[in-house]
Coordinates of C-alpha atoms and ligand atoms in Angstrom, one line a residue:
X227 CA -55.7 106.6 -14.9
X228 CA -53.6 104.8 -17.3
X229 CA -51.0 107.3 -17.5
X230 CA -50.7 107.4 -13.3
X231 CA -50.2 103.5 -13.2
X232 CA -47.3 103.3 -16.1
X233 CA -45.6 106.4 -14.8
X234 CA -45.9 104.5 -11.2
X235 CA -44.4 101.1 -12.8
X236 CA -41.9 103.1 -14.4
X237 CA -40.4 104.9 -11.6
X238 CA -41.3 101.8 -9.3
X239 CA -38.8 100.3 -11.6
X240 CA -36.3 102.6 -12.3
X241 CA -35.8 104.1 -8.9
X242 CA -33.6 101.5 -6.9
X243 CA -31.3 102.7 -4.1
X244 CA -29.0 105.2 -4.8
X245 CA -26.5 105.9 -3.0
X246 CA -25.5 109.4 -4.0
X247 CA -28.5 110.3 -3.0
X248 CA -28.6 113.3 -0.5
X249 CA -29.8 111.8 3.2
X250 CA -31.8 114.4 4.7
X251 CA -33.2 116.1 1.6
X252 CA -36.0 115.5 -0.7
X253 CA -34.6 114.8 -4.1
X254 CA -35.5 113.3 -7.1
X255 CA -35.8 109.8 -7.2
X256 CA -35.3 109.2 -10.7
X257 CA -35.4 111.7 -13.5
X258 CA -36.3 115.8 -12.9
X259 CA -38.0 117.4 -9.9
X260 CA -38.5 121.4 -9.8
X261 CA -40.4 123.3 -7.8
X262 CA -41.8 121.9 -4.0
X263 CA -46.1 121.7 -4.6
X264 CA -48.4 120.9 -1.7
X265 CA -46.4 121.1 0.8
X266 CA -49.2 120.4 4.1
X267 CA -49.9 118.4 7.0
X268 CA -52.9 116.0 6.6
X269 CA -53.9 112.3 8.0
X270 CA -50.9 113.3 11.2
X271 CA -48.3 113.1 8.1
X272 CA -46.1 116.3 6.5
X273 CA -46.5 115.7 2.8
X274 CA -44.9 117.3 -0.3
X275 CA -45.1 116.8 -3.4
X276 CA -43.1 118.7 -6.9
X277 CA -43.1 118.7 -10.4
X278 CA -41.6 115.9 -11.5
X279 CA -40.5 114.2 -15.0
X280 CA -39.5 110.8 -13.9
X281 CA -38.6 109.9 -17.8
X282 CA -35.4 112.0 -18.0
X283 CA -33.1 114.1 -16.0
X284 CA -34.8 117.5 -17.9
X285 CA -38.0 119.1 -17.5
X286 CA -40.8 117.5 -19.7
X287 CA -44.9 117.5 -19.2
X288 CA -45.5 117.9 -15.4
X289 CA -46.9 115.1 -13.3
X290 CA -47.2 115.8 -9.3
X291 CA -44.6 113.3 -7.4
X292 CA -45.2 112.8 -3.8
X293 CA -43.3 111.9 -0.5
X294 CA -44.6 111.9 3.1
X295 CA -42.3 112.6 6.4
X296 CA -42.8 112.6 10.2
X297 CA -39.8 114.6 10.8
X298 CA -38.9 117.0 8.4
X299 CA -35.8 114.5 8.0
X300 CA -36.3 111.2 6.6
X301 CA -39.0 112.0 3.3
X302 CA -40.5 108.3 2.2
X303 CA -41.3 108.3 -1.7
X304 CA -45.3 108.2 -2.1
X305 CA -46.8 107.1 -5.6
X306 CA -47.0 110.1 -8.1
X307 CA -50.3 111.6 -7.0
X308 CA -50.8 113.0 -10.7
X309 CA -50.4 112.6 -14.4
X310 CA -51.5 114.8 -17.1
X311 CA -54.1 113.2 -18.7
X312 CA -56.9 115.0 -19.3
X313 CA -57.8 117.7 -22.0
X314 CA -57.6 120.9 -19.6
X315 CA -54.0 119.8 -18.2
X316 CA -52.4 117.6 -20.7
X317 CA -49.3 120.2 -21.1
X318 CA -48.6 119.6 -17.5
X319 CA -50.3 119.4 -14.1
X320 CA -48.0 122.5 -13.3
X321 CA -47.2 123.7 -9.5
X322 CA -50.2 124.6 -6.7
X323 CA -50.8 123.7 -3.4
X324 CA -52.9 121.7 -0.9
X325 CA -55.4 121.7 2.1
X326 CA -57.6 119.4 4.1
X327 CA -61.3 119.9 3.8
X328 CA -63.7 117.7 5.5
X329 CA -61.0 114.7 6.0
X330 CA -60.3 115.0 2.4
X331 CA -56.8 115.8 0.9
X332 CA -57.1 118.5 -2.0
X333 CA -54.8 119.0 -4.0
X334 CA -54.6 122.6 -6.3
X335 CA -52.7 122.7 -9.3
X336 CA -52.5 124.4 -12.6
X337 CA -53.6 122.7 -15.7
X338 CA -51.7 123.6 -18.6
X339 CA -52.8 123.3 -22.4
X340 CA -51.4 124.3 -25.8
X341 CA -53.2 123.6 -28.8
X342 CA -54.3 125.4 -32.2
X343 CA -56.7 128.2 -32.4
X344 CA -59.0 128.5 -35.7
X345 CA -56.7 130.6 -37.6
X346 CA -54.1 127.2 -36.9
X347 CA -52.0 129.6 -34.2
X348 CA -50.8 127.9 -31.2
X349 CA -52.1 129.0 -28.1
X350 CA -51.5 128.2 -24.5
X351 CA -53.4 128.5 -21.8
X352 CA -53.3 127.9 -18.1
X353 CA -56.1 127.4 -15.4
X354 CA -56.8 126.1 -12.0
X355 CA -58.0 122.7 -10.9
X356 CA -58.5 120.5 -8.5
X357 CA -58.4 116.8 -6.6
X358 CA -59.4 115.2 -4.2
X359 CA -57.4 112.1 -2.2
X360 CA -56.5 110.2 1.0
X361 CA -53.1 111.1 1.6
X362 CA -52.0 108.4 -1.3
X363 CA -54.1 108.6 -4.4
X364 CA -56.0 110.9 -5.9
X365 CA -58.6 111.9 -8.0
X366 CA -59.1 114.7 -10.3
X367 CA -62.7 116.7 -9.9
X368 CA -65.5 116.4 -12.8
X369 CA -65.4 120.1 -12.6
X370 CA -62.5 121.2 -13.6
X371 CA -60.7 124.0 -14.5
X372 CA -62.6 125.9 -11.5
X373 CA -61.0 128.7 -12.5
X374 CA -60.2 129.5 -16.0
X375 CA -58.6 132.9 -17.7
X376 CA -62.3 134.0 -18.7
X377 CA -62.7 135.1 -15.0
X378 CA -59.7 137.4 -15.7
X379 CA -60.0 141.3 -16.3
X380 CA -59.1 141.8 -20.3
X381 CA -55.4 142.8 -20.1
X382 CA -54.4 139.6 -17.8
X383 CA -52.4 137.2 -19.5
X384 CA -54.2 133.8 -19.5
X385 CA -50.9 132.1 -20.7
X386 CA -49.1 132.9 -17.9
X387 CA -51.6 132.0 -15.0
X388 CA -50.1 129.7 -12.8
X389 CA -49.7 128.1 -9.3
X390 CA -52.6 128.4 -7.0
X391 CA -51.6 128.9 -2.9
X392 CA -54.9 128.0 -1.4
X393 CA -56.1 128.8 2.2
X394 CA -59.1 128.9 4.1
X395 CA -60.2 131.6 7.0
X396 CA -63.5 132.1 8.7
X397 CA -65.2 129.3 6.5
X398 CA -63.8 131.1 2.9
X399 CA -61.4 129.6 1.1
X400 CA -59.1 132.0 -0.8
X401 CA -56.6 131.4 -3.4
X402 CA -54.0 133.3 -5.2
X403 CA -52.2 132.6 -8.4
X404 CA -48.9 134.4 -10.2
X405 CA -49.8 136.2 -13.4
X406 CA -48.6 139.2 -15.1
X407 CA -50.5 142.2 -16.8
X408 CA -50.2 143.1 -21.1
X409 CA -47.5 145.2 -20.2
X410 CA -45.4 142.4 -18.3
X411 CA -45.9 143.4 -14.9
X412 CA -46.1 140.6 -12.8
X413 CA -48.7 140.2 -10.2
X414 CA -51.0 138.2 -7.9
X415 CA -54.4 137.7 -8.5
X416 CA -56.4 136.7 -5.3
X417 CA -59.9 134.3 -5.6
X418 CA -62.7 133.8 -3.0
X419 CA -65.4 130.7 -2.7
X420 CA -67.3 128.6 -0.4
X421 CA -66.7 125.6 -2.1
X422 CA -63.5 125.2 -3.5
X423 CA -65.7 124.5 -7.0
X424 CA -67.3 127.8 -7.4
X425 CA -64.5 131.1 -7.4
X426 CA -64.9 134.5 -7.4
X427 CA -61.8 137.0 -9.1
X428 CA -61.7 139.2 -6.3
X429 CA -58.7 141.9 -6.9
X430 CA -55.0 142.2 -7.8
X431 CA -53.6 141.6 -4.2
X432 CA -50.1 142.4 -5.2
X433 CA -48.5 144.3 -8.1
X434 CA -45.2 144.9 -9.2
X435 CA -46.1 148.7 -10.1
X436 CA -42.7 150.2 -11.5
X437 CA -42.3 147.5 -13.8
X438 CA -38.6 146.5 -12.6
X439 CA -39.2 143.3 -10.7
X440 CA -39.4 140.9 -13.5
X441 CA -41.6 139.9 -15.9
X442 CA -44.3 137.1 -14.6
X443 CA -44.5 136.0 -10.7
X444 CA -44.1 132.8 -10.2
X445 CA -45.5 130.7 -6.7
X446 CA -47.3 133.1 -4.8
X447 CA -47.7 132.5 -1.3
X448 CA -49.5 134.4 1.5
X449 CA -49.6 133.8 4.7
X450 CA -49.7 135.8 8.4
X451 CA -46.4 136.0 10.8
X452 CA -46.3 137.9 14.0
X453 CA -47.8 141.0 13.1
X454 CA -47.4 141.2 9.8
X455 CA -48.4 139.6 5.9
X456 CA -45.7 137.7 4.4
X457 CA -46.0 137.6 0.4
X458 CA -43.7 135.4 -1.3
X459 CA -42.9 135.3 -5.2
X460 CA -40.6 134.2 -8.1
X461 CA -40.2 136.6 -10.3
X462 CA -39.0 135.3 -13.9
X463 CA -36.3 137.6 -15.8
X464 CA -35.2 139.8 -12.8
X465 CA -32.1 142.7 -13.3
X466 CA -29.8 142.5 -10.5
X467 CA -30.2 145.7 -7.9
X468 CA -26.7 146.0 -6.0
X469 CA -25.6 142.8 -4.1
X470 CA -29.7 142.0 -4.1
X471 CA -31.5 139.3 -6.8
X472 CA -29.0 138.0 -8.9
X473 CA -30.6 134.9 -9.7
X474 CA -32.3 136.4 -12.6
X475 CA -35.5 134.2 -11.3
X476 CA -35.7 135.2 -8.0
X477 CA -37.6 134.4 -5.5
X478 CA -38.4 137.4 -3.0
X479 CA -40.9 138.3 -0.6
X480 CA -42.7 141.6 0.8
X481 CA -44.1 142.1 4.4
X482 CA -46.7 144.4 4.9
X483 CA -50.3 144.3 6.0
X484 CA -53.8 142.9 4.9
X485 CA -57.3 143.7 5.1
X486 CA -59.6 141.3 4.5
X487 CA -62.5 143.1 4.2
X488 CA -61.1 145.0 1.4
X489 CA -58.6 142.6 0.0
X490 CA -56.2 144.9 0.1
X491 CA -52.2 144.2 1.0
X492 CA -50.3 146.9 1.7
X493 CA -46.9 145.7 1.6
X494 CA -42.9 147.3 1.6
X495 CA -40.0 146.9 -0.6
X496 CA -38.6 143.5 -1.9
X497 CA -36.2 141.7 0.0
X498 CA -34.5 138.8 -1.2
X499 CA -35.0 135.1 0.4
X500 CA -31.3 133.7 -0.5
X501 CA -28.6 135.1 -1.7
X502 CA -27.1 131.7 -3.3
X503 CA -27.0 130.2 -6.3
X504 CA -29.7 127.4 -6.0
X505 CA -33.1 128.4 -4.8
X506 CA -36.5 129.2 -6.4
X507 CA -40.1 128.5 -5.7
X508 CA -40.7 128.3 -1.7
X509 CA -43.7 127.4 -0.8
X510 CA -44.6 127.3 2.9
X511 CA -47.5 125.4 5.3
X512 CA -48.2 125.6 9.1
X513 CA -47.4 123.2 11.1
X514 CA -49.9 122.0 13.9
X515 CA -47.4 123.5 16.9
X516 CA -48.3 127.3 14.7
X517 CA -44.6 127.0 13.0
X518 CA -44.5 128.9 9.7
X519 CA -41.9 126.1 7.6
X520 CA -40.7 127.2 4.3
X521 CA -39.2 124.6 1.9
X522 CA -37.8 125.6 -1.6
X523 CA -36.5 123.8 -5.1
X524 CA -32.7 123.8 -4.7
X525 CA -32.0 125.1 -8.2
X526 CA -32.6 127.8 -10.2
X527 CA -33.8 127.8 -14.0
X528 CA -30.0 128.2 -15.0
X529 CA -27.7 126.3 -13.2
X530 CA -29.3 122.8 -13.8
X531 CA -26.0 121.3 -14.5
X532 CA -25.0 117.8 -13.4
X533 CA -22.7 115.0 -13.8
X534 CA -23.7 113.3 -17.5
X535 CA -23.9 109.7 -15.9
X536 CA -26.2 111.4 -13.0
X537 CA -29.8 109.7 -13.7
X538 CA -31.4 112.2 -11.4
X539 CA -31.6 116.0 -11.3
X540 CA -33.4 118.3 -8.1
X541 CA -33.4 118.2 -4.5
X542 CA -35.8 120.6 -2.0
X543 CA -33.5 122.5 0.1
X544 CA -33.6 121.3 3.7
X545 CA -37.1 122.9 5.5
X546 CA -36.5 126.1 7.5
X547 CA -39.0 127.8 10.2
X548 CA -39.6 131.4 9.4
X549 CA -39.3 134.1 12.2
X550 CA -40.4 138.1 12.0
X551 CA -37.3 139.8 13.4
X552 CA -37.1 143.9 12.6
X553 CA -39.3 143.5 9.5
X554 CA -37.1 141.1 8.3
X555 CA -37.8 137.6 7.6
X556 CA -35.4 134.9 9.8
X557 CA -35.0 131.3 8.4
X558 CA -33.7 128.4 10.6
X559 CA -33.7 124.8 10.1
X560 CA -36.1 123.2 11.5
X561 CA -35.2 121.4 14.7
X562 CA -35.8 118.7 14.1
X563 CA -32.4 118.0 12.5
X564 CA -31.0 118.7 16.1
X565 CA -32.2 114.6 17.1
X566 CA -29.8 113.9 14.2
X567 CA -26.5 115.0 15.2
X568 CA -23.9 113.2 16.3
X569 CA -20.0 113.2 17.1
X570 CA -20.1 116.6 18.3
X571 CA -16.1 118.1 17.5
X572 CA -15.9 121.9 19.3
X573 CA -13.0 124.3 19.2
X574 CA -13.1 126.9 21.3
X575 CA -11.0 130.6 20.6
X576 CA -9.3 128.6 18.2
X577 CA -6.6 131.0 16.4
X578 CA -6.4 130.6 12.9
X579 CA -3.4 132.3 11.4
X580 CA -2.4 131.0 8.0
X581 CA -4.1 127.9 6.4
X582 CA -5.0 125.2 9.0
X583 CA -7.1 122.1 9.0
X584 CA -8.5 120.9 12.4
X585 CA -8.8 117.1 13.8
X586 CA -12.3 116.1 13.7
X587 CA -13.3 118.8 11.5
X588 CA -14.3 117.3 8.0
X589 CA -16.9 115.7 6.2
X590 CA -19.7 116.2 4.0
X591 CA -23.0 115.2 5.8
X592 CA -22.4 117.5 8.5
X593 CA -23.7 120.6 10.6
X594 CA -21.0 123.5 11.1
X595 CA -21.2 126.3 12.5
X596 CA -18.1 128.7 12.9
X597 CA -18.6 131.7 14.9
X598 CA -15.6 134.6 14.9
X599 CA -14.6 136.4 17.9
X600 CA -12.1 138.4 17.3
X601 CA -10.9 139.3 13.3
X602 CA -7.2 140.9 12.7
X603 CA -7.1 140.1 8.9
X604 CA -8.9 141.3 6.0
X605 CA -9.5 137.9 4.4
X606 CA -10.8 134.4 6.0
X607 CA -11.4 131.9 3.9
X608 CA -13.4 128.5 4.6
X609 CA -13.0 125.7 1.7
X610 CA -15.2 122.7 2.1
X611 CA -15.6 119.9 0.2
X612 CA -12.3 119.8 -0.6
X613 CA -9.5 118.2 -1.5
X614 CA -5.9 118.7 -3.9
X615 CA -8.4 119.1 -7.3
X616 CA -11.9 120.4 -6.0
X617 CA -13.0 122.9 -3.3
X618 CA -16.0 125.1 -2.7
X619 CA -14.9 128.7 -1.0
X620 CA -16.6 131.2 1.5
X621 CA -14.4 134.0 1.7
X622 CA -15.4 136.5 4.5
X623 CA -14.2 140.5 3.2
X624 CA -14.2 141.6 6.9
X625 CA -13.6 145.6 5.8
X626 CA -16.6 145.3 2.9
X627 CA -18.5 142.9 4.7
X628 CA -18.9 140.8 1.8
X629 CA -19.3 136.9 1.8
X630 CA -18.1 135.6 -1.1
X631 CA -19.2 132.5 -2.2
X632 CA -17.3 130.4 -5.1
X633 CA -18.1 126.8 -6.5
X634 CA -16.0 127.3 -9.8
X635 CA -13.9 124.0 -8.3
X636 CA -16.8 121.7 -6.6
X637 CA -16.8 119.3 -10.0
X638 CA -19.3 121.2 -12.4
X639 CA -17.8 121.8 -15.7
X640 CA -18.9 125.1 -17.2
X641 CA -18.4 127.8 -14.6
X642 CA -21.1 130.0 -16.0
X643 CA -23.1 130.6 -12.5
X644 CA -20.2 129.7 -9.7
X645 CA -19.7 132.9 -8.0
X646 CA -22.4 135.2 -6.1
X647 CA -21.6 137.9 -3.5
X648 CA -23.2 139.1 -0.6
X649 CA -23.6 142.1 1.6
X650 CA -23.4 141.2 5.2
X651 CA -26.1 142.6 7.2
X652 CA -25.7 143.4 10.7
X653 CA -22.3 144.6 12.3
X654 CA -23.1 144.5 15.7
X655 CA -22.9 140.8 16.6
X656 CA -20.1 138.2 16.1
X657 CA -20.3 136.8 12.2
X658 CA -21.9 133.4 13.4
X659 CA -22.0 131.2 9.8
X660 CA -23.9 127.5 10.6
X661 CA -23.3 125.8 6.9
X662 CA -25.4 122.9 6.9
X663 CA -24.3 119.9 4.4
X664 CA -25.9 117.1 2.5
X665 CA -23.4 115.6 0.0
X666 CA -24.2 118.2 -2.7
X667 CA -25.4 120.7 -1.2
X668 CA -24.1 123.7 1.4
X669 CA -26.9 125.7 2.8
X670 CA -25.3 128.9 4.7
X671 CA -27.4 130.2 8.1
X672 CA -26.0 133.8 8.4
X673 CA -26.0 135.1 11.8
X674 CA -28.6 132.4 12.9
X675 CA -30.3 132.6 10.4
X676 CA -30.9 136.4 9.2
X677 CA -29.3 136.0 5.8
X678 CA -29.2 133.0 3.6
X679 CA -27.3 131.3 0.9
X680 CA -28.0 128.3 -0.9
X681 CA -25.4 126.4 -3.2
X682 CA -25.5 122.8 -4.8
X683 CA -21.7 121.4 -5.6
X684 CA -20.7 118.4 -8.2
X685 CA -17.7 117.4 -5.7
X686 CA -17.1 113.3 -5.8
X687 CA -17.8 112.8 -1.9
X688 CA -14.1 111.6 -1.4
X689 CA -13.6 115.6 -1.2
X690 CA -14.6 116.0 2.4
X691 CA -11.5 118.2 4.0
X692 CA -12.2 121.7 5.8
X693 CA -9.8 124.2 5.6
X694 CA -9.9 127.9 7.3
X695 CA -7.4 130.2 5.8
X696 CA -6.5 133.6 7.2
X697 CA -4.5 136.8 6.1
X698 CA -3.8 137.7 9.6
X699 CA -4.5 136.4 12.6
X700 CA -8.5 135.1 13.8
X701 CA -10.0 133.8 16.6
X702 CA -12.9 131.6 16.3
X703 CA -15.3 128.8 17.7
X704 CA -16.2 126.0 15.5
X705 CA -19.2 123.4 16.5
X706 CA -19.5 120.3 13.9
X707 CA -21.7 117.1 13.9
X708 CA -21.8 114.7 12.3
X709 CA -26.4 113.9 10.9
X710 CA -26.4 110.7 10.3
X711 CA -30.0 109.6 10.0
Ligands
FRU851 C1 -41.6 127.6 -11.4 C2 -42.5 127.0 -12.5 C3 -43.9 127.3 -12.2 C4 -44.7 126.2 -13.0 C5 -43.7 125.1 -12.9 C6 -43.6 124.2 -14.1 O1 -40.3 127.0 -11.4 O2 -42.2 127.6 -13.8 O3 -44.4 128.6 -12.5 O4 -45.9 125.9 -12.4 O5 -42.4 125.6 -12.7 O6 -42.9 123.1 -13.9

């Protein structure tokens, strides 16, 4: 307990008010946030919690940070739910996920430990446990780790045994966790039990059989949608396949179908979840009006680059309901942002020929969406966040149907991961692109919502023009509003 109440006074301290802060997006309140944990509805609240290191602006031992929300929209800052301080997770209360069971909050995480073996070599291993709480504190059970690596077939890894998804049907709870074989094939391991104490290993549920999507799956998560079984993953140290996972931890999901009587998921090909530059580790939870909302850490492993005087580092991207729509999956944000919007500017078959900037169009806390009707050019450009020194570019490849997204001027200062590219999907409809800003970041709504693109930018906020720029002649509509929460 002592570690829980000085990491509390600390960040109860050190937080303040910043006012860089991003207004409609869980971030960091001081120090490092990764990865979203928990994310559930209990006591008529949404909470979340993440990995956090509150003592520096880089990942460091794991504690569990927490916020609640009514909204989806405005997150209020909880008191970190765990430290790790006990033998079986000092390494780090590492990412997992939560349910209610009899009134109770539990939380399920992954404890991680690294110490000596006899022979003096240093061995790490991971395992499950859990805790119990009210919504605001809680408390670790006497009998953890309920599931340790023992339980594991012999060529499992039990270093790399991480982040639990727990759920319960028909009065069984089951659990899954990200592991990989001795050969580096990452998989899924699925548990069973009645009790949440006592588990049983039941099977491999999913396996990545060829050996080509990465190397260890990270942050399973299972869960039903329409007519299908959604499974999604992170796979670490992933090779890029045409326009598709370029990331290098990616995060992906398969549809397909399950049996529960025989455990088994028969699922399809990967497909990726975002084709930008900042996402990694959804997690998802049911709301109680049966929406499936997905919410992820807006980073990735190798683009945690920020401002030196910065004395925070992570936000969650902004929570989007998942649809099934031709085997794919749809994400929308939630609408709840809709109550939010204000100082509606529209443009309707607006010609854009040349470089143009539009009254009322500008800003940087903003919902956009830009929809084209008709397209005589082969290249339209939209800079945001921009002004004469730093801009972030979509640039639409109408033949190729390729999006191009670059951030190589937004303010960071090595322009190692600024550029991504991506395929365009369907050619039947209008290109509709809803960009949805936060100060720092730019999420990107493809054709509502089919594809996806996620970028973080470093752009001082005084950067907040919008230009469109076309090599021939366009006609669009453009919606914006202003959120102001
Ligand atoms: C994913 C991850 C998880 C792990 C956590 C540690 O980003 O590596 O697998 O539990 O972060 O912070």
């Amino acid at each position: 307990m002592e570690m829980l109440k000085s990491v509390n006074d600390y960040v109860k301290e050190h937080m303040g008010s910043r006012e860089e802060l991003p207004i409609f997006h869980v971030s960091s309140p001081i120090g490092w946030i990764n990865d979203p944990n928990g994310f559930s509805v209990y006591g008529g609240m949404i909470h979340l919690f993440y990995q956090y290191h509150p003592y520096s602006c880089e990942w460091g031992p794991m504690y569990w940070g927490h916020c609640v929300t009514e909204d989806m929209v405005r997150w209020r800052t909880m008191p970190v739910a765990l430290a790790p301080d006990q033998s079986y997770d000092k390494d780090g209360c590492f990412s997992g996920s939560a349910i209610e069971v009899d009134g109770k909050h539990v939380l399920c995480y992954t404890g991680r430990m690294i110490d000596q073996d006899k022979n003096g070599k240093i061995v790490e291993r991971q395992n499950q446990c859990i805790a119990f709480g009210n919504g605001k504190e809680y408390r670790k059970s006497e009998y953890n780790p309920v599931i340790t690596g023992d339980m594991l077939p012999k060529n499992f890894s039990r270093q790399d045994f991480r982040d639990p998804k727990v759920w319960e049907k028909n009065g069984t709870y089951y659990l899954i966790v990200g592991n990989h074989d001795n050969q580096n094939k990452g998989q899924v391991l699925l548990f069973s039990s009645k009790n949440l104490l006592d588990w049983k290993y039941e099977n491999v549920l999913a396996k990545d059989q060829q050996g080509d999507i990465g190397i260890m799956w990270e942050c399973p998560d299972f869960f039903p949608l329409g007519e299908k079984y959604i499974l999604l993953c992170s796979p670490q140290n992933m090779m890029a396949q045409g326009y598709e996972f370029h990331n290098g931890h990616n995060s992906i999901y398969y549809t397909g179908s399950f049996d529960y009587e025989k455990k088994l998921f028969k699922k399809g090909i990967p497909l990726s979840l975002d084709y930008g530059m900042d996402f990694y580790a959804p997690q998802t939870t049911e709301m109680p009006d049966g929406r499936r909302v997905m919410i992820a850490w807006m980073k990735s492993w190798d683009t945690c680059l920020i401002p030196r005087e910065q004395e925070w580092q992570g936000m969650m991207t902004f929570p989007r309901e998942l649809k099934m729509k031709c085997d794919r999956l749809v994400q929308t944000p939630v609408h709840e942002i809709d109550d939010f919007r204000r100082n509606r500017v529209c443009y309707q078959k607006k010609i854009i020929a040349g470089k143009q900037e539009l009254p009322g169009i500008r800003g940087r806390i903003i919902d956009l969406t830009v929809e084209f009707i008709q397209e005589e050019f082969e290249i339209f450009r939209i800079e945001l966040a921009h002004d004469q020194r730093y801009t972030t570019s979509f640039i639409y490849h109408v033949k190729e149907r390729i999006l191009e997204m670059d951030r190589t001027y937004c303010g960071v200062n090595r322009d190692v991961v600024c550029q991504r590219k991506m395929k365009l999907d369907s050619e039947n409809n209008n290109l509709k692109l809803r960009f949805l800003m936060d100060k720092y970041s730019i999420e990107l709504f493809v054709n509502d919502g089919c594809q996806v693109a996620t970028t973080v930018i470093a752009t001082p906020m005084s950067a907040d023009r919008i230009i469109f720029c076309c090599d021939g002649k366009a006609v669009i509509d453009i919606e914006k509003y202003d959120i102001i929460v």
